[in-house]
Amino acid sequence: MANYTHILVAVDFSGSASKVLAKAREIAERNNAKLSLLHIVEYLPPIDSAYEPILASNWSIDEEKLVEQANESLHKISAEHGLTDANLKVVLGTPKYEISQFVKTNQCDLVVLGSHGRHGISLLLGSTANAVLHDMPCDILAVKVNK
Amino acid sequence: MANYTHILVAVDFSGSASKVLAKAREIAERNNAKLSLLHIVEYLPPIDSAYEPILASNWSIDEEKLVEQANESLHKISAEHGLTDANLKVVLGTPKYEISQFVKTNQCDLVVLGSHGRHGISLLLGSTANAVLHDMPCDILAVKVNK
């Protein structure tokens, strides 16, 4: 039976990220698989009481800056785990959608994520468990982490 | 980092059971881990419109017979996969509860199940994703299977 060849880790920089990364690294080494680390910058514009985006002239967030900072954090955490060969990627969006898109585009065969946290499986699933699972074309490993 | 030592597979005899079992076997061999196969007989007594159990004198199901049949199926499928050393267990109950109980009692460190099917992660999670994940003290691997 084929081993895993391309493993995607959803990294959220929470306290549990190290545990998830260590587990993913172990599996990648054992399978001699390519490893990709993905962080999604969940940037939500403030909304008003009618749930419409506010377009206030005196308010602005530099999205590029957010992505740049996340990129630095991702490089740092991957270096700390000795993952010098890993493919690092930061995108702006929602974890549910971006993880699934990355898996499809890059033909990953395993997604490793924490059981909790902003990129954790419980958040990914939430009330749309079936939708996400149907949409994910590969295996999913939820690594147990403390809340 | 420690390998997995005791892997539990939730086996539901659906068309995807073979794929899940093959994956679990591969991981168990690679980790030199103990493998347990659990099937849960989901036996639900008929309910009346007020959602109370019906106790009809002319109606009966032999629960022991159900478990016995499932046991035969479990032995058959494990033999087909060459899992002669695996620990086989059939219980009567609900998958959510019984899988979690088995994991705790037997100190499993990985649960392998299908992404769909009666024992699949989508059913296990359903609308109570957080409750189940919080309750599961180990990693969970959802193997992608077709619906």
mmCIF file of C-alpha atoms in Angstrom:
data_model
loop_
_atom_site.group_PDB
_atom_site.id
_atom_site.type_symbol
_atom_site.label_atom_id
_atom_site.label_comp_id
_atom_site.label_asym_id
_atom_site.label_seq_id
_atom_site.Cartn_x
_atom_site.Cartn_y
_atom_site.Cartn_z
ATOM 1 C CA MET A 1 0.000 0.000 0.000
ATOM 2 C CA ALA A 2 1.245 3.429 -0.903
ATOM 3 C CA ASN A 3 2.678 5.638 1.807
ATOM 4 C CA TYR A 4 1.802 9.260 2.236
ATOM 5 C CA THR A 5 3.753 11.385 -0.212
ATOM 6 C CA HIS A 6 2.744 14.954 0.565
ATOM 7 C CA ILE A 7 1.646 15.948 4.045
ATOM 8 C CA LEU A 8 0.043 19.283 4.812
ATOM 9 C CA VAL A 9 0.194 20.712 8.332
ATOM 10 C CA ALA A 10 -2.189 23.477 9.320
ATOM 11 C CA VAL A 11 -0.091 25.624 11.668
ATOM 12 C CA ASP A 12 -1.872 28.138 13.881
ATOM 13 C CA PHE A 13 0.921 29.398 16.202
ATOM 14 C CA SER A 14 -1.141 28.400 19.238
ATOM 15 C CA GLY A 15 0.487 26.680 22.193
ATOM 16 C CA SER A 16 -0.243 23.343 20.581
ATOM 17 C CA ALA A 17 1.432 24.087 17.233
ATOM 18 C CA SER A 18 4.679 22.481 18.380
ATOM 19 C CA LYS A 19 2.988 19.214 19.228
ATOM 20 C CA VAL A 20 1.204 19.100 15.882
ATOM 21 C CA LEU A 21 4.402 19.970 13.993
ATOM 22 C CA ALA A 22 6.450 17.366 15.829
ATOM 23 C CA LYS A 23 3.889 14.698 15.008
ATOM 24 C CA ALA A 24 3.730 15.754 11.363
ATOM 25 C CA ARG A 25 7.499 15.746 11.080
ATOM 26 C CA GLU A 26 7.660 12.250 12.508
ATOM 27 C CA ILE A 27 5.108 10.965 10.009
ATOM 28 C CA ALA A 28 6.791 12.754 7.104
ATOM 29 C CA GLU A 29 10.165 11.245 7.985
ATOM 30 C CA ARG A 30 8.718 7.784 8.340
ATOM 31 C CA ASN A 31 6.954 8.077 4.984
ATOM 32 C CA ASN A 32 9.774 9.979 3.326
ATOM 33 C CA ALA A 33 7.083 12.469 2.362
ATOM 34 C CA LYS A 34 7.149 16.072 1.306
ATOM 35 C CA LEU A 35 5.942 18.423 4.040
ATOM 36 C CA SER A 36 4.023 21.651 3.572
ATOM 37 C CA LEU A 37 3.195 24.080 6.373
ATOM 38 C CA LEU A 38 0.206 26.306 5.820
ATOM 39 C CA HIS A 39 -0.924 29.192 7.962
ATOM 40 C CA ILE A 40 -4.116 31.015 7.175
ATOM 41 C CA VAL A 41 -4.407 34.631 8.230
ATOM 42 C CA GLU A 42 -8.023 34.928 9.168
ATOM 43 C CA TYR A 43 -8.578 38.539 8.602
ATOM 44 C CA LEU A 44 -12.130 39.652 9.121
ATOM 45 C CA PRO A 45 -13.019 43.256 8.429
ATOM 46 C CA PRO A 46 -15.069 44.801 11.232
ATOM 47 C CA ILE A 47 -18.774 44.589 10.627
ATOM 48 C CA ASP A 48 -21.568 46.895 11.597
ATOM 49 C CA SER A 49 -24.781 45.902 13.269
ATOM 50 C CA ALA A 50 -26.374 44.997 9.954
ATOM 51 C CA TYR A 51 -23.432 42.685 9.219
ATOM 52 C CA GLU A 52 -22.190 44.748 6.342
ATOM 53 C CA PRO A 53 -18.500 45.647 5.978
ATOM 54 C CA ILE A 54 -17.636 49.053 7.346
ATOM 55 C CA LEU A 55 -15.758 51.222 4.921
ATOM 56 C CA ALA A 56 -14.502 53.919 7.222
ATOM 57 C CA SER A 57 -12.003 56.341 5.852
ATOM 58 C CA ASN A 58 -10.122 56.602 9.129
ATOM 59 C CA TRP A 59 -9.643 52.904 9.502
ATOM 60 C CA SER A 60 -7.290 50.617 7.707
ATOM 61 C CA ILE A 61 -5.357 47.386 8.207
ATOM 62 C CA ASP A 62 -2.399 46.540 6.071
ATOM 63 C CA GLU A 63 -3.182 43.024 4.885
ATOM 64 C CA GLU A 64 0.229 42.604 3.370
ATOM 65 C CA LYS A 65 1.750 43.388 6.742
ATOM 66 C CA LEU A 66 -0.346 40.671 8.405
ATOM 67 C CA VAL A 67 0.793 38.105 5.873
ATOM 68 C CA GLU A 68 4.407 39.225 6.188
ATOM 69 C CA GLN A 69 4.340 38.859 9.973
ATOM 70 C CA ALA A 70 2.751 35.426 9.709
ATOM 71 C CA ASN A 71 5.420 34.446 7.201
ATOM 72 C CA GLU A 72 8.137 35.382 9.671
ATOM 73 C CA SER A 73 6.436 33.365 12.405
ATOM 74 C CA LEU A 74 6.066 30.373 10.098
ATOM 75 C CA HIS A 75 9.736 30.476 9.123
ATOM 76 C CA LYS A 76 10.682 30.745 12.783
ATOM 77 C CA ILE A 77 8.584 27.827 13.972
ATOM 78 C CA SER A 78 9.690 25.631 11.072
ATOM 79 C CA ALA A 79 13.346 26.408 11.838
ATOM 80 C CA GLU A 80 12.758 25.543 15.493
ATOM 81 C CA HIS A 81 11.527 22.143 14.396
ATOM 82 C CA GLY A 82 14.371 21.576 11.957
ATOM 83 C CA LEU A 83 11.970 21.634 9.009
ATOM 84 C CA THR A 84 14.346 23.333 6.617
ATOM 85 C CA ASP A 85 13.061 21.417 3.602
ATOM 86 C CA ALA A 86 9.399 22.136 4.243
ATOM 87 C CA ASN A 87 7.319 24.186 1.859
ATOM 88 C CA LEU A 88 5.958 27.229 3.757
ATOM 89 C CA LYS A 89 2.840 29.074 2.753
ATOM 90 C CA VAL A 90 0.766 31.862 4.259
ATOM 91 C CA VAL A 91 -2.567 32.854 2.779
ATOM 92 C CA LEU A 92 -5.312 35.256 3.689
ATOM 93 C CA GLY A 93 -8.687 33.581 4.028
ATOM 94 C CA THR A 94 -10.732 31.109 6.021
ATOM 95 C CA PRO A 95 -9.076 27.873 7.217
ATOM 96 C CA LYS A 96 -11.880 25.617 5.969
ATOM 97 C CA TYR A 97 -11.642 26.842 2.424
ATOM 98 C CA GLU A 98 -7.907 27.434 2.170
ATOM 99 C CA ILE A 99 -6.867 24.075 3.607
ATOM 100 C CA SER A 100 -9.130 22.237 1.215
ATOM 101 C CA GLN A 101 -7.909 24.346 -1.719
ATOM 102 C CA PHE A 102 -4.262 23.746 -0.858
ATOM 103 C CA VAL A 103 -4.832 19.993 -0.605
ATOM 104 C CA LYS A 104 -6.432 19.902 -4.026
ATOM 105 C CA THR A 105 -3.956 22.160 -5.761
ATOM 106 C CA ASN A 106 -0.927 20.403 -4.322
ATOM 107 C CA GLN A 107 -2.306 16.874 -4.249
ATOM 108 C CA CYS A 108 -1.649 16.308 -0.558
ATOM 109 C CA ASP A 109 -2.652 12.902 0.748
ATOM 110 C CA LEU A 110 -2.707 13.686 4.463
ATOM 111 C CA VAL A 111 -3.687 16.772 6.435
ATOM 112 C CA VAL A 112 -2.341 16.992 9.994
ATOM 113 C CA LEU A 113 -3.979 19.429 12.357
ATOM 114 C CA GLY A 114 -4.650 19.893 16.042
ATOM 115 C CA SER A 115 -7.814 18.706 17.714
ATOM 116 C CA HIS A 116 -8.354 22.284 18.854
ATOM 117 C CA GLY A 117 -7.150 25.786 18.135
ATOM 118 C CA ARG A 118 -7.879 28.226 15.338
ATOM 119 C CA HIS A 119 -6.772 25.741 12.691
ATOM 120 C CA GLY A 120 -7.939 22.699 14.649
ATOM 121 C CA ILE A 121 -10.293 20.060 13.400
ATOM 122 C CA SER A 122 -13.071 21.076 15.779
ATOM 123 C CA LEU A 123 -13.114 24.537 14.289
ATOM 124 C CA LEU A 124 -12.778 23.217 10.763
ATOM 125 C CA LEU A 125 -15.684 20.921 11.290
ATOM 126 C CA GLY A 126 -17.962 22.907 13.537
ATOM 127 C CA SER A 127 -21.514 22.725 12.372
ATOM 128 C CA THR A 128 -20.558 21.942 8.790
ATOM 129 C CA ALA A 129 -18.720 18.716 9.502
ATOM 130 C CA ASN A 130 -20.080 16.855 6.555
ATOM 131 C CA ALA A 131 -19.469 19.632 4.057
ATOM 132 C CA VAL A 132 -15.798 19.917 4.997
ATOM 133 C CA LEU A 133 -15.190 16.194 5.120
ATOM 134 C CA HIS A 134 -16.860 15.623 1.784
ATOM 135 C CA ASP A 135 -14.753 18.354 0.326
ATOM 136 C CA MET A 136 -11.439 17.092 1.684
ATOM 137 C CA PRO A 137 -10.009 14.617 -0.814
ATOM 138 C CA CYS A 138 -7.515 12.981 1.551
ATOM 139 C CA ASP A 139 -6.956 11.520 5.004
ATOM 140 C CA ILE A 140 -7.090 13.779 8.043
ATOM 141 C CA LEU A 141 -5.077 13.263 11.235
ATOM 142 C CA ALA A 142 -6.317 15.183 14.252
ATOM 143 C CA VAL A 143 -3.504 15.346 16.805
ATOM 144 C CA LYS A 144 -4.792 15.502 20.359
ATOM 145 C CA VAL A 145 -3.836 18.763 21.986
ATOM 146 C CA ASN A 146 -5.043 20.346 25.171
ATOM 147 C CA LYS A 147 -7.439 23.209 24.812
ATOM 148 C CA MET B 1 8.998 11.117 19.843
ATOM 149 C CA ALA B 2 7.027 8.090 20.882
ATOM 150 C CA ASN B 3 5.347 6.021 18.205
ATOM 151 C CA TYR B 4 1.798 4.835 18.404
ATOM 152 C CA THR B 5 1.583 1.768 20.596
ATOM 153 C CA HIS B 6 -2.069 0.757 20.498
ATOM 154 C CA ILE B 7 -4.244 1.550 17.506
ATOM 155 C CA LEU B 8 -8.000 1.151 17.529
ATOM 156 C CA VAL B 9 -9.908 0.689 14.273
ATOM 157 C CA ALA B 10 -13.635 1.293 14.192
ATOM 158 C CA VAL B 11 -14.873 -1.323 11.716
ATOM 159 C CA ASP B 12 -18.366 -0.932 10.298
ATOM 160 C CA PHE B 13 -18.516 -3.636 7.564
ATOM 161 C CA SER B 14 -19.405 -1.009 4.976
ATOM 162 C CA GLY B 15 -17.801 -1.050 1.541
ATOM 163 C CA SER B 16 -15.047 1.179 2.859
ATOM 164 C CA ALA B 17 -14.079 -1.032 5.796
ATOM 165 C CA SER B 18 -11.345 -2.715 3.770
ATOM 166 C CA LYS B 19 -9.669 0.555 2.924
ATOM 167 C CA VAL B 20 -9.747 1.691 6.551
ATOM 168 C CA LEU B 21 -8.420 -1.658 7.766
ATOM 169 C CA ALA B 22 -5.618 -1.718 5.203
ATOM 170 C CA LYS B 23 -4.512 1.748 6.258
ATOM 171 C CA ALA B 24 -4.671 0.851 9.937
ATOM 172 C CA ARG B 25 -2.678 -2.318 9.348
ATOM 173 C CA GLU B 26 0.011 -0.379 7.500
ATOM 174 C CA ILE B 27 0.339 2.140 10.345
ATOM 175 C CA ALA B 28 0.349 -0.584 12.985
ATOM 176 C CA GLU B 29 3.122 -2.457 11.196
ATOM 177 C CA ARG B 30 5.186 0.668 10.757
ATOM 178 C CA ASN B 31 4.801 1.550 14.438
ATOM 179 C CA ASN B 32 5.015 -2.033 15.621
ATOM 180 C CA ALA B 33 1.801 -1.258 17.467
ATOM 181 C CA LYS B 34 -0.924 -3.408 18.921
ATOM 182 C CA LEU B 35 -4.096 -3.350 16.834
ATOM 183 C CA SER B 36 -7.659 -3.591 18.118
ATOM 184 C CA LEU B 37 -10.728 -3.886 15.897
ATOM 185 C CA LEU B 38 -13.966 -2.675 17.392
ATOM 186 C CA HIS B 39 -17.423 -3.030 15.923
ATOM 187 C CA ILE B 40 -20.383 -1.474 17.624
ATOM 188 C CA VAL B 41 -23.774 -3.045 17.121
ATOM 189 C CA GLU B 42 -26.054 -0.071 17.069
ATOM 190 C CA TYR B 43 -29.194 -1.622 18.238
ATOM 191 C CA LEU B 44 -32.013 0.824 18.740
ATOM 192 C CA PRO B 45 -35.269 -0.442 20.134
ATOM 193 C CA PRO B 46 -38.249 0.879 18.170
ATOM 194 C CA ILE B 47 -39.711 4.006 19.664
ATOM 195 C CA ASP B 48 -43.216 5.269 19.730
ATOM 196 C CA SER B 49 -44.320 8.752 18.791
ATOM 197 C CA ALA B 50 -43.607 10.045 22.263
ATOM 198 C CA TYR B 51 -40.029 8.720 21.956
ATOM 199 C CA GLU B 52 -40.491 6.157 24.677
ATOM 200 C CA PRO B 53 -39.327 2.555 24.243
ATOM 201 C CA ILE B 54 -42.068 0.214 23.144
ATOM 202 C CA LEU B 55 -42.405 -2.862 25.262
ATOM 203 C CA ALA B 56 -44.551 -5.031 23.063
ATOM 204 C CA SER B 57 -45.027 -8.584 24.108
ATOM 205 C CA ASN B 58 -45.113 -9.868 20.526
ATOM 206 C CA TRP B 59 -41.870 -8.243 19.533
ATOM 207 C CA SER B 60 -38.352 -9.292 20.359
ATOM 208 C CA ILE B 61 -34.837 -9.159 18.977
ATOM 209 C CA ASP B 62 -32.151 -11.445 20.240
ATOM 210 C CA GLU B 63 -29.361 -9.043 21.119
ATOM 211 C CA GLU B 64 -26.948 -11.867 21.763
ATOM 212 C CA LYS B 65 -27.574 -13.108 18.249
ATOM 213 C CA LEU B 66 -26.763 -9.693 16.779
ATOM 214 C CA VAL B 67 -23.476 -9.559 18.652
ATOM 215 C CA GLU B 68 -22.647 -13.117 17.671
ATOM 216 C CA GLN B 69 -23.215 -12.386 13.974
ATOM 217 C CA ALA B 70 -21.112 -9.255 14.164
ATOM 218 C CA ASN B 71 -18.387 -11.242 15.865
ATOM 219 C CA GLU B 72 -18.327 -13.701 12.986
ATOM 220 C CA SER B 73 -18.126 -10.851 10.471
ATOM 221 C CA LEU B 74 -15.324 -9.208 12.417
ATOM 222 C CA HIS B 75 -13.325 -12.433 12.533
ATOM 223 C CA LYS B 76 -13.882 -12.909 8.824
ATOM 224 C CA ILE B 77 -12.783 -9.430 7.792
ATOM 225 C CA SER B 78 -9.747 -9.517 10.072
ATOM 226 C CA ALA B 79 -8.696 -12.871 8.610
ATOM 227 C CA GLU B 80 -9.107 -11.462 5.108
ATOM 228 C CA HIS B 81 -6.656 -8.725 6.034
ATOM 229 C CA GLY B 82 -4.198 -11.079 7.684
ATOM 230 C CA LEU B 83 -4.796 -9.503 11.066
ATOM 231 C CA THR B 84 -4.466 -12.675 13.043
ATOM 232 C CA ASP B 85 -2.863 -10.962 16.033
ATOM 233 C CA ALA B 86 -5.465 -8.220 16.312
ATOM 234 C CA ASN B 87 -7.696 -7.907 19.336
ATOM 235 C CA LEU B 88 -11.330 -8.199 18.187
ATOM 236 C CA LYS B 89 -14.232 -6.738 20.109
ATOM 237 C CA VAL B 90 -17.942 -6.347 19.446
ATOM 238 C CA VAL B 91 -20.123 -4.313 21.758
ATOM 239 C CA LEU B 92 -23.732 -3.219 21.790
ATOM 240 C CA GLY B 93 -24.150 0.539 22.016
ATOM 241 C CA THR B 94 -23.560 3.837 20.248
ATOM 242 C CA PRO B 95 -20.300 4.368 18.322
ATOM 243 C CA LYS B 96 -19.570 7.759 19.892
ATOM 244 C CA TYR B 97 -19.690 6.448 23.413
ATOM 245 C CA GLU B 98 -18.223 2.996 22.882
ATOM 246 C CA ILE B 99 -15.205 4.141 20.849
ATOM 247 C CA SER B 100 -14.305 6.712 23.453
ATOM 248 C CA GLN B 101 -14.777 4.190 26.273
ATOM 249 C CA PHE B 102 -12.618 1.596 24.535
ATOM 250 C CA VAL B 103 -9.852 4.139 23.959
ATOM 251 C CA LYS B 104 -9.816 5.091 27.630
ATOM 252 C CA THR B 105 -10.051 1.584 29.017
ATOM 253 C CA ASN B 106 -7.377 0.202 26.710
ATOM 254 C CA GLN B 107 -5.159 3.273 26.522
ATOM 255 C CA CYS B 108 -5.183 3.504 22.742
ATOM 256 C CA ASP B 109 -3.159 6.368 21.301
ATOM 257 C CA LEU B 110 -4.687 6.442 17.815
ATOM 258 C CA VAL B 111 -8.183 5.819 16.511
ATOM 259 C CA VAL B 112 -8.495 5.017 12.791
ATOM 260 C CA LEU B 113 -11.888 5.356 11.180
ATOM 261 C CA GLY B 114 -13.450 6.139 7.834
ATOM 262 C CA SER B 115 -14.444 9.616 6.791
ATOM 263 C CA HIS B 116 -17.953 8.281 6.232
ATOM 264 C CA GLY B 117 -20.093 5.286 7.086
ATOM 265 C CA ARG B 118 -21.841 4.214 10.236
ATOM 266 C CA HIS B 119 -18.611 4.312 12.251
ATOM 267 C CA GLY B 120 -17.122 7.194 10.261
ATOM 268 C CA ILE B 121 -15.850 10.425 11.697
ATOM 269 C CA SER B 122 -18.631 12.464 10.128
ATOM 270 C CA LEU B 123 -21.198 10.448 12.013
ATOM 271 C CA LEU B 124 -19.143 10.439 15.182
ATOM 272 C CA LEU B 125 -18.809 14.159 15.065
ATOM 273 C CA GLY B 126 -22.109 15.252 13.649
ATOM 274 C CA SER B 127 -23.480 18.200 15.517
ATOM 275 C CA THR B 128 -21.545 17.392 18.657
ATOM 276 C CA ALA B 129 -18.065 17.674 17.177
ATOM 277 C CA ASN B 130 -16.569 19.458 20.117
ATOM 278 C CA ALA B 131 -18.023 17.149 22.712
ATOM 279 C CA VAL B 132 -16.635 14.054 21.022
ATOM 280 C CA LEU B 133 -13.228 15.518 20.306
ATOM 281 C CA HIS B 134 -12.864 16.793 23.843
ATOM 282 C CA ASP B 135 -13.754 13.392 25.108
ATOM 283 C CA MET B 136 -11.323 11.475 22.897
ATOM 284 C CA PRO B 137 -7.984 11.321 24.685
ATOM 285 C CA CYS B 138 -5.898 10.451 21.633
ATOM 286 C CA ASP B 139 -5.171 11.224 17.984
ATOM 287 C CA ILE B 140 -7.803 10.476 15.358
ATOM 288 C CA LEU B 141 -7.069 9.486 11.756
ATOM 289 C CA ALA B 142 -9.992 9.840 9.370
ATOM 290 C CA VAL B 143 -9.275 7.741 6.275
ATOM 291 C CA LYS B 144 -10.839 9.178 3.136
ATOM 292 C CA VAL B 145 -13.453 6.822 1.767
ATOM 293 C CA ASN B 146 -16.095 7.363 -0.842
ATOM 294 C CA LYS B 147 -19.630 7.759 0.382
#
